[in-house]
CSV table of C-alpha atoms in Angstrom, one decimal:
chain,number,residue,atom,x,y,z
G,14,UNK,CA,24.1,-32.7,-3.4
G,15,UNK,CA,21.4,-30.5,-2.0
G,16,UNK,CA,20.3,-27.3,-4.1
G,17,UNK,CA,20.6,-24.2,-2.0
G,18,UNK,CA,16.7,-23.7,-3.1
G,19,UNK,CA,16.1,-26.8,-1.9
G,20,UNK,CA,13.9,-27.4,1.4
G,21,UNK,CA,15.4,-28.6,4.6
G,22,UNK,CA,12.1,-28.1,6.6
G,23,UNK,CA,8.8,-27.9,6.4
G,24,UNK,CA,7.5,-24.4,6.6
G,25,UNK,CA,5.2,-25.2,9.3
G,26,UNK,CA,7.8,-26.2,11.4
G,27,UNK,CA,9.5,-23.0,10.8
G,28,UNK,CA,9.1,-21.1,15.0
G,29,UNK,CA,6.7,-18.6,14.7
G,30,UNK,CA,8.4,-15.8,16.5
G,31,UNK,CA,11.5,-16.3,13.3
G,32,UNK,CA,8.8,-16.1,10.8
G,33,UNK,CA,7.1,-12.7,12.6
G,34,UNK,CA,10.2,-11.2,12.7
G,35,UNK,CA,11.2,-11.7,9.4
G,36,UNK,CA,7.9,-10.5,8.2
G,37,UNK,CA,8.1,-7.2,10.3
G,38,UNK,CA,11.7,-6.7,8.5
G,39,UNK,CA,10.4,-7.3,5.0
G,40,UNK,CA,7.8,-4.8,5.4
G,41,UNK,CA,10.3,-2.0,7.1
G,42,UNK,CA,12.4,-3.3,3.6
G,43,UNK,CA,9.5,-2.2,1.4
G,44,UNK,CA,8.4,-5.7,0.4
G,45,UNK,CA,5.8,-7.1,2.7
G,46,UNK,CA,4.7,-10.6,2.5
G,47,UNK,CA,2.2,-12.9,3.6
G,48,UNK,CA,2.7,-15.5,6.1
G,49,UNK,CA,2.9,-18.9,4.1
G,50,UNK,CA,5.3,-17.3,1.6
G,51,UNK,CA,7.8,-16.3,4.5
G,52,UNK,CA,7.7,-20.0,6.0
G,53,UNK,CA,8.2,-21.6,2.6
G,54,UNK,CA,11.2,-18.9,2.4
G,55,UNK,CA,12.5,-19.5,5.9
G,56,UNK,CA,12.0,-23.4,5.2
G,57,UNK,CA,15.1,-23.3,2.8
G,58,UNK,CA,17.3,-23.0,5.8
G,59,UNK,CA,17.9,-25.5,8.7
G,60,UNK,CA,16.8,-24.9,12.5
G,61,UNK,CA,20.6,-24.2,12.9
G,62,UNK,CA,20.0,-20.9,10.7
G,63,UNK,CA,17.6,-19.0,12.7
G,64,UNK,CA,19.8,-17.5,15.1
G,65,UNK,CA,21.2,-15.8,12.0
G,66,UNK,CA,17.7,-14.8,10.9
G,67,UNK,CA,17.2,-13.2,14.1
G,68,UNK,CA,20.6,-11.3,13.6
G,69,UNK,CA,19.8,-9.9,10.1
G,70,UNK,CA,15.6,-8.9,11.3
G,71,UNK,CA,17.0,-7.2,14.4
G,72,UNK,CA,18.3,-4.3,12.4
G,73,UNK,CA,17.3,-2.1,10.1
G,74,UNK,CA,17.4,-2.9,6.5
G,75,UNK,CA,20.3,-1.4,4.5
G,76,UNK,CA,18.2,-1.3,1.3
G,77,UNK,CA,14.9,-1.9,0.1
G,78,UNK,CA,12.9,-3.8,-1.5
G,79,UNK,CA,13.9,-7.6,0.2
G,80,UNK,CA,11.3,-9.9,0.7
G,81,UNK,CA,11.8,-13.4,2.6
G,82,UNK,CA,13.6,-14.9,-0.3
G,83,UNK,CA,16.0,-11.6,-0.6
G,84,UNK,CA,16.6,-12.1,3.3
G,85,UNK,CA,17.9,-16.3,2.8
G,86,UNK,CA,19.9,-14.9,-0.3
G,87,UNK,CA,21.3,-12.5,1.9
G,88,UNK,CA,22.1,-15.0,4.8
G,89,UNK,CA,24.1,-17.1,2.0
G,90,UNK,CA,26.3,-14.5,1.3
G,91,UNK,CA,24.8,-12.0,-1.2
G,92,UNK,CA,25.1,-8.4,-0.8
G,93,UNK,CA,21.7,-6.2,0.2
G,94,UNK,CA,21.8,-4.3,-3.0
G,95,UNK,CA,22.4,-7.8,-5.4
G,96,UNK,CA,18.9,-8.6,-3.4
G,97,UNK,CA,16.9,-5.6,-3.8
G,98,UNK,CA,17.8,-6.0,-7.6
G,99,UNK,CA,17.1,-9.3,-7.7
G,100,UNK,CA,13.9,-8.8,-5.8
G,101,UNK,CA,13.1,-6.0,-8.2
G,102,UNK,CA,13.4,-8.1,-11.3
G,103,UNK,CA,11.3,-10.9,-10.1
G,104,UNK,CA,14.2,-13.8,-9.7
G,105,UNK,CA,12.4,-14.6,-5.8
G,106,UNK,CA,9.0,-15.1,-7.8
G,107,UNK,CA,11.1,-17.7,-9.8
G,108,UNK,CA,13.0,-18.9,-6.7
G,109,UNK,CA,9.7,-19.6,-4.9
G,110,UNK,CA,8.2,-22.1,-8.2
G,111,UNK,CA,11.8,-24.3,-8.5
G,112,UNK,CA,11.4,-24.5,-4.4
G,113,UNK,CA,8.0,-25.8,-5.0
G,114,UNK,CA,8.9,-27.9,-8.0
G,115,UNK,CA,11.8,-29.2,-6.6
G,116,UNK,CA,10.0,-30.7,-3.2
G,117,UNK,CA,7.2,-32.0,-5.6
G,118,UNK,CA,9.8,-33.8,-7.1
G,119,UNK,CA,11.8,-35.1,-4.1
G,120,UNK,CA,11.5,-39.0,-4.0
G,121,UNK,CA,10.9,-40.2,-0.6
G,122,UNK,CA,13.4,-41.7,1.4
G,123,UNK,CA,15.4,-45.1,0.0
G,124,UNK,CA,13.8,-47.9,1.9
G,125,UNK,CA,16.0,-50.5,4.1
G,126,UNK,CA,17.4,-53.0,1.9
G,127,UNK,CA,16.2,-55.8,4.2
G,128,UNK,CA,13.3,-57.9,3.1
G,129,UNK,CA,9.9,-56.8,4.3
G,130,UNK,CA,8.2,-58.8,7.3
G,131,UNK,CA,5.3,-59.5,5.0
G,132,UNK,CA,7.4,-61.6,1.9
G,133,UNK,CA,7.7,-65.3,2.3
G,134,UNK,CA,11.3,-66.2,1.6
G,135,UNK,CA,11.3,-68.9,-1.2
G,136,UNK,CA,14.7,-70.3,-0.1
G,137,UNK,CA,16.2,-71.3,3.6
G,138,UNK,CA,18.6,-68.8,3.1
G,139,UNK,CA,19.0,-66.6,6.3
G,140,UNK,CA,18.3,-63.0,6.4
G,141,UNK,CA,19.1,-60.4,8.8
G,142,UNK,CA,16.2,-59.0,11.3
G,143,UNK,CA,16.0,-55.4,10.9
G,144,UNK,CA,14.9,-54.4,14.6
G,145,UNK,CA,17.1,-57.1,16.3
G,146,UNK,CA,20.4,-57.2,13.8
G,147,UNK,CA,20.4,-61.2,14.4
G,148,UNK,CA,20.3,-63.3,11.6
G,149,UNK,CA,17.2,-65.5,11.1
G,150,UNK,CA,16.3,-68.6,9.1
G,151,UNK,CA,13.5,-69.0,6.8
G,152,UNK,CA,11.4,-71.0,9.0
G,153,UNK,CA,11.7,-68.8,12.0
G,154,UNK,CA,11.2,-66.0,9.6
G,155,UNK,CA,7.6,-67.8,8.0
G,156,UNK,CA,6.6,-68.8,11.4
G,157,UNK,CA,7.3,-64.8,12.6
G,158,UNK,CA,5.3,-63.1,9.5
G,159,UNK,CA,2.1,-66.3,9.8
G,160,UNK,CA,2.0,-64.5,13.4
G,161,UNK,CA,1.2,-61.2,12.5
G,162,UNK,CA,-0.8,-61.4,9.1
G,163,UNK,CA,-2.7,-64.4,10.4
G,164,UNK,CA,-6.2,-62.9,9.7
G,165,UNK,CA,-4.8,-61.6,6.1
G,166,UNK,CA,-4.6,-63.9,3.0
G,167,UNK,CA,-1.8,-62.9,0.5
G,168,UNK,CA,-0.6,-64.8,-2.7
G,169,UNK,CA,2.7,-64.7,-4.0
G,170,UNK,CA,5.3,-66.4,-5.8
G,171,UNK,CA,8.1,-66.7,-4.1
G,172,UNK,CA,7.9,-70.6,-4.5
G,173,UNK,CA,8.4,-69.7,-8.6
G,174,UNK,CA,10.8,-66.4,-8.5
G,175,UNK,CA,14.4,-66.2,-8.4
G,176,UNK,CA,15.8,-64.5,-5.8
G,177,UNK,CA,16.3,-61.3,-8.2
G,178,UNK,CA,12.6,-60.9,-8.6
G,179,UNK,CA,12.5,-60.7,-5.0
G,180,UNK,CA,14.8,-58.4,-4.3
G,181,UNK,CA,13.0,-56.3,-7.1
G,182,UNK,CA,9.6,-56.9,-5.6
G,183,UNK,CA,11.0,-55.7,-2.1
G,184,UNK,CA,11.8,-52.1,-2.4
G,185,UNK,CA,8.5,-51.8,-3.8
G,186,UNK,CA,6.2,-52.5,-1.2
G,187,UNK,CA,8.0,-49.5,0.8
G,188,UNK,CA,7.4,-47.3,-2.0
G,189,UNK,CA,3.6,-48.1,-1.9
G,190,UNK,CA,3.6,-47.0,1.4
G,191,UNK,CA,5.3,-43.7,1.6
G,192,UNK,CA,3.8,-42.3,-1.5
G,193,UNK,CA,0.4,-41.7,0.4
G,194,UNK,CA,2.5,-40.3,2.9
G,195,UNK,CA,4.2,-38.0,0.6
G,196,UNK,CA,1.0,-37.3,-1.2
G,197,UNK,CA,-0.5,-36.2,2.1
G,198,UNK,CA,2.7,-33.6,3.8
G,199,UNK,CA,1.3,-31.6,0.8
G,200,UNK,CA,-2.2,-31.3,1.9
G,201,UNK,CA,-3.2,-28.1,4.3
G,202,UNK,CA,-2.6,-29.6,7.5
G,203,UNK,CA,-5.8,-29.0,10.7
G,204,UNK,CA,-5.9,-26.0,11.8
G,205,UNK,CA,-6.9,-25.3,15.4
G,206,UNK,CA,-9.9,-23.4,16.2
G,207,UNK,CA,-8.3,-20.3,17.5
G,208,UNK,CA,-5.9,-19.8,14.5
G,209,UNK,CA,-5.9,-16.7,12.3
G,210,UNK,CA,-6.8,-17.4,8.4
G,211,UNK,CA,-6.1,-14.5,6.5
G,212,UNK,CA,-9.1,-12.9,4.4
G,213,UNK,CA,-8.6,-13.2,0.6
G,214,UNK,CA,-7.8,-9.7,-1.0
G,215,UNK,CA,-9.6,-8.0,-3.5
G,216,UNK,CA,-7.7,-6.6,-6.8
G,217,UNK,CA,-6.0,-3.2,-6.8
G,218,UNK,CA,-8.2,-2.5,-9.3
G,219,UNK,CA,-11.1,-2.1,-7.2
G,220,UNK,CA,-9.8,0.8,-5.9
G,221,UNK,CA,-9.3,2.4,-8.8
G,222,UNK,CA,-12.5,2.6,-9.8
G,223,UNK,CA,-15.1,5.3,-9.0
G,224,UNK,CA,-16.8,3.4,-6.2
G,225,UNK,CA,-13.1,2.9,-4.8
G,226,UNK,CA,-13.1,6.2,-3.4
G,227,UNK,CA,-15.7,6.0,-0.6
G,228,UNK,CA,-13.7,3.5,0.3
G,229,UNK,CA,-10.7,5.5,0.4
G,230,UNK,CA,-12.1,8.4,1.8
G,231,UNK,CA,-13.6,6.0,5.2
G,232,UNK,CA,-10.3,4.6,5.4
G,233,UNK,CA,-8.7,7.9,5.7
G,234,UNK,CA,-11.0,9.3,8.6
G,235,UNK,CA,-10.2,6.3,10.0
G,236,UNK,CA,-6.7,6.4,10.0
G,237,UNK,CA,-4.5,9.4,11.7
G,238,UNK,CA,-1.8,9.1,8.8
G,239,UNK,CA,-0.3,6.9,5.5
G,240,UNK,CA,1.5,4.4,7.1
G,241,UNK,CA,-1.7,3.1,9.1
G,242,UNK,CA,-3.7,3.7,6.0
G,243,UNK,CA,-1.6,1.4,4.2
G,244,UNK,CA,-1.5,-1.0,7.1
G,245,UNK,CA,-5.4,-1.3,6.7
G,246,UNK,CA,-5.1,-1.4,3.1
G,247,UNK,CA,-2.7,-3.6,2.5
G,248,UNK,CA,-4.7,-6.6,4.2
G,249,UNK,CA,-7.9,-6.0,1.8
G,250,UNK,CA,-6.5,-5.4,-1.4
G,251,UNK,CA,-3.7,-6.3,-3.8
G,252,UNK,CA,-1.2,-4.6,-5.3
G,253,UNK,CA,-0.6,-3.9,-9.2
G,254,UNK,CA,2.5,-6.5,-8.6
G,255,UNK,CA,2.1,-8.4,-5.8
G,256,UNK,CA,2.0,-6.3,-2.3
G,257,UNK,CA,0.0,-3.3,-2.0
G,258,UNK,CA,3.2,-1.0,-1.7
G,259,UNK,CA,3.1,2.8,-0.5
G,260,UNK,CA,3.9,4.4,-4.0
G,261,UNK,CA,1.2,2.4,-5.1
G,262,UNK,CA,-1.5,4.0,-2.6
G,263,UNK,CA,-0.5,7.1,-3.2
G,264,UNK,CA,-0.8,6.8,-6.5
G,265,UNK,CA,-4.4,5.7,-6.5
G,266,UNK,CA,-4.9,8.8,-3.9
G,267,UNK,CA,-3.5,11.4,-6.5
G,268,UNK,CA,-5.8,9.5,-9.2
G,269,UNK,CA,-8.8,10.1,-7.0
G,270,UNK,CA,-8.1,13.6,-5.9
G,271,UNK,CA,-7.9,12.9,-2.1
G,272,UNK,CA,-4.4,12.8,-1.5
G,273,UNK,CA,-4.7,16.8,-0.2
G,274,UNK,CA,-7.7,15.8,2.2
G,275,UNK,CA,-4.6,12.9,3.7
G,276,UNK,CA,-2.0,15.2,3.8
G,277,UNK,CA,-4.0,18.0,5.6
G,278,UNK,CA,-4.9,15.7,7.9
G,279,UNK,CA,-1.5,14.3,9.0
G,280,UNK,CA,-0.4,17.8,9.2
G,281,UNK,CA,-3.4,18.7,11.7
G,282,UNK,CA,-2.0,15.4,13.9
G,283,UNK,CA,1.5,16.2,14.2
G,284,UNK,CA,0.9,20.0,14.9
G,285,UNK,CA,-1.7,19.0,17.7
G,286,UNK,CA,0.3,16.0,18.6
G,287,UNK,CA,3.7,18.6,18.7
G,288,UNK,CA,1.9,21.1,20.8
G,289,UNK,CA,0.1,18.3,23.7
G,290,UNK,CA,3.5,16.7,24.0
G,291,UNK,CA,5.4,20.0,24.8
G,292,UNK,CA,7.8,19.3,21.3
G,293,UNK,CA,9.3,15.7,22.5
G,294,UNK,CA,9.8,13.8,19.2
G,295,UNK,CA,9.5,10.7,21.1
G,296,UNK,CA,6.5,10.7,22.7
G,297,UNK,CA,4.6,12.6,19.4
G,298,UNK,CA,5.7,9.2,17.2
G,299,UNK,CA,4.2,7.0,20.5
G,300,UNK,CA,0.9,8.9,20.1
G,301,UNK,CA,0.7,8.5,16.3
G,302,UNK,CA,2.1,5.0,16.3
G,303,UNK,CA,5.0,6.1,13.8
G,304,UNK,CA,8.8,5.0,14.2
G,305,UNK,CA,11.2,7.6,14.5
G,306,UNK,CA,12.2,6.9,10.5
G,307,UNK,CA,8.7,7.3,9.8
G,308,UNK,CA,7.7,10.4,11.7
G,309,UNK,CA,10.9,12.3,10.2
G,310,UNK,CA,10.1,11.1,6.4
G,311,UNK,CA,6.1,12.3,7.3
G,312,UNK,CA,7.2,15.3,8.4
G,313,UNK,CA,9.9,15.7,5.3
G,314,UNK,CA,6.9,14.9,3.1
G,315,UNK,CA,4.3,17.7,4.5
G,316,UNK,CA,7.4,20.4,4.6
G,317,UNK,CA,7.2,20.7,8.2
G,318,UNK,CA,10.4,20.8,9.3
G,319,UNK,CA,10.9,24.3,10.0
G,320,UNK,CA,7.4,24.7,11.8
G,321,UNK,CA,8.0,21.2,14.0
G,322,UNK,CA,11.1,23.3,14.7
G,323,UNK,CA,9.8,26.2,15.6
G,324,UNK,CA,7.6,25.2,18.2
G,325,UNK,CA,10.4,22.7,19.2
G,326,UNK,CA,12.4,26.2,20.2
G,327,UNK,CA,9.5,27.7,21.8
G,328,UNK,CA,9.2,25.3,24.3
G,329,UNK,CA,12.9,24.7,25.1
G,330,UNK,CA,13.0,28.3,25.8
G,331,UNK,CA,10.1,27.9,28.1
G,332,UNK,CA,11.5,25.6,29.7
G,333,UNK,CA,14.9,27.5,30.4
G,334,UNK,CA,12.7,30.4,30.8
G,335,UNK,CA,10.8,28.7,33.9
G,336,UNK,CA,11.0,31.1,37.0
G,337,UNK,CA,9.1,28.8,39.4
G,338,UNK,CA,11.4,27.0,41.5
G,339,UNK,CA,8.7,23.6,42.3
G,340,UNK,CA,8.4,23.5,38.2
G,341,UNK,CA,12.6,23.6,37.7
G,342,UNK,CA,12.9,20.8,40.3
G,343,UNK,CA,10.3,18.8,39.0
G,344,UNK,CA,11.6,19.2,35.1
G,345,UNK,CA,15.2,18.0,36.8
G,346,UNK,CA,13.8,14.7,36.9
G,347,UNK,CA,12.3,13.9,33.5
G,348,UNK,CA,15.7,13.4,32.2
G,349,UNK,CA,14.0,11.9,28.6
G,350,UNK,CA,12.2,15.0,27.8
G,351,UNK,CA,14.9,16.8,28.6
G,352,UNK,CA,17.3,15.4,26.0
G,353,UNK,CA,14.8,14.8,23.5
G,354,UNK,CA,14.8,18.7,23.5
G,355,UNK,CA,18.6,18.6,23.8
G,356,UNK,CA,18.7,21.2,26.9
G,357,UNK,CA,19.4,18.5,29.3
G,358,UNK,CA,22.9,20.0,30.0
G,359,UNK,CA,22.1,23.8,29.5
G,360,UNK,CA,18.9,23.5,31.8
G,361,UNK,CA,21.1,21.4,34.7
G,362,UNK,CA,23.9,24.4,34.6
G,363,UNK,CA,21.4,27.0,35.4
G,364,UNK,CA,19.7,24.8,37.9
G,365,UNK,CA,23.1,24.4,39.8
G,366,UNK,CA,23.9,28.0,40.0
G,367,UNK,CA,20.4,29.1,40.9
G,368,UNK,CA,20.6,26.5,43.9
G,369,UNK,CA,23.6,27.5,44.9
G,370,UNK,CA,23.0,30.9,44.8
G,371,UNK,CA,19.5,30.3,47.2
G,372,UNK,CA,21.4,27.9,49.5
G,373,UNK,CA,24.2,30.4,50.1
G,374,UNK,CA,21.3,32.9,51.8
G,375,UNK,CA,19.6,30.3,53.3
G,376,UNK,CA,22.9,28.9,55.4
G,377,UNK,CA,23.1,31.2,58.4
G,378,UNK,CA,19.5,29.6,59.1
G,379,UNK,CA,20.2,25.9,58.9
G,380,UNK,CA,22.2,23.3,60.9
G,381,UNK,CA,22.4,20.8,58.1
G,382,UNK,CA,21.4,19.7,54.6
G,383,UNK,CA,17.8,18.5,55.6
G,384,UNK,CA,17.2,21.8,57.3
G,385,UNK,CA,18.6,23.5,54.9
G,386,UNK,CA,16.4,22.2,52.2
G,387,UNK,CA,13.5,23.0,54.7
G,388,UNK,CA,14.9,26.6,54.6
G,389,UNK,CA,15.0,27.4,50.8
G,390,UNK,CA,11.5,25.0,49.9
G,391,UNK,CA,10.2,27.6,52.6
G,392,UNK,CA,11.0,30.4,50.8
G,393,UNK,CA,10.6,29.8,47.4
G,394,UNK,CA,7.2,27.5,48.2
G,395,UNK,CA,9.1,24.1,46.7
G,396,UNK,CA,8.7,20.9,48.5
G,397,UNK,CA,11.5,19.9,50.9
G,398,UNK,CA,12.0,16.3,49.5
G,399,UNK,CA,12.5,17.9,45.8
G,400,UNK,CA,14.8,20.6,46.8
G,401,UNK,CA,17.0,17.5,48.7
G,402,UNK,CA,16.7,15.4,45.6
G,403,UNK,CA,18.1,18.7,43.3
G,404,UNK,CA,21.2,18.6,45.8
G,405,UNK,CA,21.9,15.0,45.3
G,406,UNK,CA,21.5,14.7,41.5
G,407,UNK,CA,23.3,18.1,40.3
G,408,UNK,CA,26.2,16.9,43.1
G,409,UNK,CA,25.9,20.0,45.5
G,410,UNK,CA,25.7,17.5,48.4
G,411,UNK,CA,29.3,17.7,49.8
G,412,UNK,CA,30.1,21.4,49.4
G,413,UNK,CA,27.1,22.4,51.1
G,414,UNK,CA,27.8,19.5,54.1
G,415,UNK,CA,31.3,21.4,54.1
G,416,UNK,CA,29.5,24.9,54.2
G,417,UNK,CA,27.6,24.0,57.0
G,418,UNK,CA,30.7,21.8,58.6
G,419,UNK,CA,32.5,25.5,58.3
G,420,UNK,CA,29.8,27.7,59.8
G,421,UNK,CA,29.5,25.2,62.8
G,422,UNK,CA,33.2,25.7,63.5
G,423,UNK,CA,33.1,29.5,63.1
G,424,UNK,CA,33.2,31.4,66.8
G,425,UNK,CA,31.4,34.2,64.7
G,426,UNK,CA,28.4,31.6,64.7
C-alpha cells in the first residue's frame, strides 16, 4: 500500500508551468516557497493530478498561510482552514522529512525472476528466455551467454551449488545493479547553461542589525511600495521561520524607525498615481504593479479611503460636468473608465438626451443620418464620424431615420 506522503514522481518531472502556478498561489496564501520545495510537494501526486492543481491555483486562496504541502493536503480532501493550522504548527516541515525518508528508503524495483544471461546453469534443465518467452536448454543457453561475455572471464560454481544457491545468487546480481542507479536519481541532476540557480539568502538577522538599515532604506527608494519591497527582500534574506513573510518586514521596519519614510512614500504614489489616472482604480493598481486585493488593503493601511474617494467624486463629476460636445463623445467610448467610476449609466442618459435634443434642431437641415451628423458636428465643432458613432451606440439610429422618413413625407417640407 502506498503512503499518501509517499512520491509518485520525481520532482523534476513535475511541468514547470504546475509548479509556477502553485508557487504564485502559495505566495498570494501568505506562505511563499522556493522552487525545489514546491516540486518535491507537487511530486506526491501523479501527472493525473495536475489538472486539479491548476483548478485549486486558479483561484484565490480561502485562507492563509498554505504552502505546497497545505495545497496536496488540500487536493486530498482537507479543508483550507485544517491546512493553514497545520501549516502554522509546522506538520508540512515534518511532511516534507518522512517524504524524503520514505524515498531514501524505497527499495528499487523486484527484479524478474528469470535467471540472468550472465549465470551458467549447472543442470540441463530448461529455462525460459525473458525477451523471447520460449523455453531454452542449457546448452543453447551456455552457447548464447559464451557469445556475449566472450572477452570476460567469470568464475562460479554452478558445477558445485544446488539449484537453491542459484536461485539465491540470481536476484542478486540485479540488485548490484540498480543500487548505483538508485544511488545516482538522488544526485543534482545537469543543469543547462541557461537555467536560473537561485542565490543563497542571508539570515533575517542581518537586517536587524544597525548596518541592516542602509540596506533597508536603498531598498525602499527603490521600490514604489511594501509588496515590491518584500518581493526584493524576500529573495536575499530569510525569514525568522522559514520565508521572509510581510509581518516580519514590517517588523524589522518599525525596529529601525523607517517604517514612516515607507508609508509616506506609498501615500505620495497612490495620490500622484490617483490624480494622472483621472480616479480609475484599475489602471492606478497597473501603474504600481499592485492587485486589486493589494491596492485596497494599501490604501486601508495608509487611511486613505476617504481622500482616494474624494478625488474619485471630483472627477466623476467632471466628467458629468463636461460641456464640450467632442470630449462627451469621445468619453462614450472608453466604456472601462467609465464603469470603473461607476457613471457608465448616468453619463450615457445625459448623453442621449443632449443628442436628441441637438438632432431635433438640426433636422429641418438634413436629408438623412449622415447629413445630419454633418449638421450637429458643424455646430457644436465635433467630428462627423463620432457624432454617427454616438447615434449607433446610445440606439438613436432608427427614431432619427424615422424623423427624417417623416419630414420627407411632410408637404410642409
Amino acid at each position: 500500500m502506498i503512503s499518501p506522503w509517499q512520491r509518485r514522481r520525481q520532482p523534476d518531472d513535475v511541468p514547470t508551468p504546475v509548479a509556477v502556478a502553485v508557487s504564485d498561489f502559495c505566495r498570494r496564501a501568505k506562505a511563499p516557497a522556493p522552487a525545489q520545495q514546491v516540486r518535491e510537494a507537487l511530486a506526491l501526486l501523479t501527472e493525473d493530478e495536475d489538472f486539479r492543481v491548476r483548478a485549486l491555483t486558479d483561484g484565490e486562496p480561502e485562507t492563509s498561510p498554505l504552502g505546497p504541502f497545505a495545497v496536496v493536503d488540500i487536493l486530498r480532501g482537507v479543508t483550507p482552514s485544517l491546512a493553514a493550522q497545520r501549516q502554522e504548527c509546522g506538520y508540512y516541515d515534518v511532511v516534507q522529512e518522512l517524504a524524503q525518508v520514505r524515498e531514501e528508503k524505497t527499495p528499487p524495483p523486484a527484479p524478474a525472476p528469470t535467471t540472468p544471461v550472465f549465470a551458467l546453469p549447472s543442470s540441463p534443465v530448461e529455462e525460459t528466455d525473458a525477451r523471447t518467452g520460449r523455453r531454452k536448454s542449457a546448452k543453447a543457453e551456455a552457447a548464447a551467454v559464451q557469445e556475449r561475455i566472450a572477452p570476460k572471464k567469470r568464475t562460479t560454481d554452478a558445477e558445485d551449488a544446488d539449484t537453491a544457491a542459484q536461485a539465491t545468487l540470481a536476484p542478486q546480481a540485479p540488485e548490484e545493479e540498480e543500487a548505483p542507479r538508485f544511488l545516482k536519481r538522488e544526485l543534482p541532476r545537469p543543469r543547462g547553461r541557461f537555467t536560473r540557480v537561485e542565490a543563497q539568502r542571508l539570515s533575517f538577522f542581518e537586517l536587524t542589525r544597525a548596518e541592516g538599515k542602509e540596506t533597508l532604506e536603498a531598498a525602499i527608494e527603490a521600490t514604489e511600495h511594501r509588496y515590491s519591497l518584500l518581493r526584493t527582500l524576500e529573495h536575499r534574506y530569510n525569514g525568522p521561520r522559514g520565508e521572509l513573510t510581510q509581518v516580519d518586514m514590517e517588523n524589522v521596519l518599525r525596529q529601525h524607525g523607517i517604517m514612516e519614510t515607507l508609508e509616506a512614500r506609498e501615500r505620495h504614489n497612490i495620490q500622484t498615481a490617483y490624480a494622472s489616472q483621472r480616479g480609475a482604480t484599475g489602471r492606478v493598481g497597473w501603474a504600481l504593479g499592485l492587485s486589486p486585493s493589494e491596492l485596497q488593503r494599501l490604501t486601508h493601511a495608509l487611511k486613505l479611503e476617504e481622500e482616494v474617494e474624494a478625488l474619485r467624486e471630483r472627477f466623476r463629476n467632471e466628467v458629468l460636468a463636461t460641456g464640450h460636445l467632442t470630449h462627451r463623445l469621445d468619453l462614450l467610448g472608453r466604456d472601462k473608465y467609465l464603469v470603473d467610476l461607476g457613471i457608465q449609466k448616468r453619463f450615457a442618459d445625459a448623453l442621449r438626451k443632449e443628442l436628441e435634443r441637438l438632432a431635433k434642431d438640426a433636422l429641418p437641415d438634413a436629408t438623412d443620418l449622415h447629413s445630419l451628423a454633418n449638421v450637429v458636428g458643424r455646430k457644436h465643432g465635433a467630428p462627423a464620424e463620432l457624432v454617427t458613432r454616438a447615434f449607433e451606440r446610445l440606439n438613436l439610429t432608427e427614431g432619427l431615420r424615422k424623423q427624417l422618413s417623416a419630414q420627407a413625407q411632410s408637404p410642409s417640407h
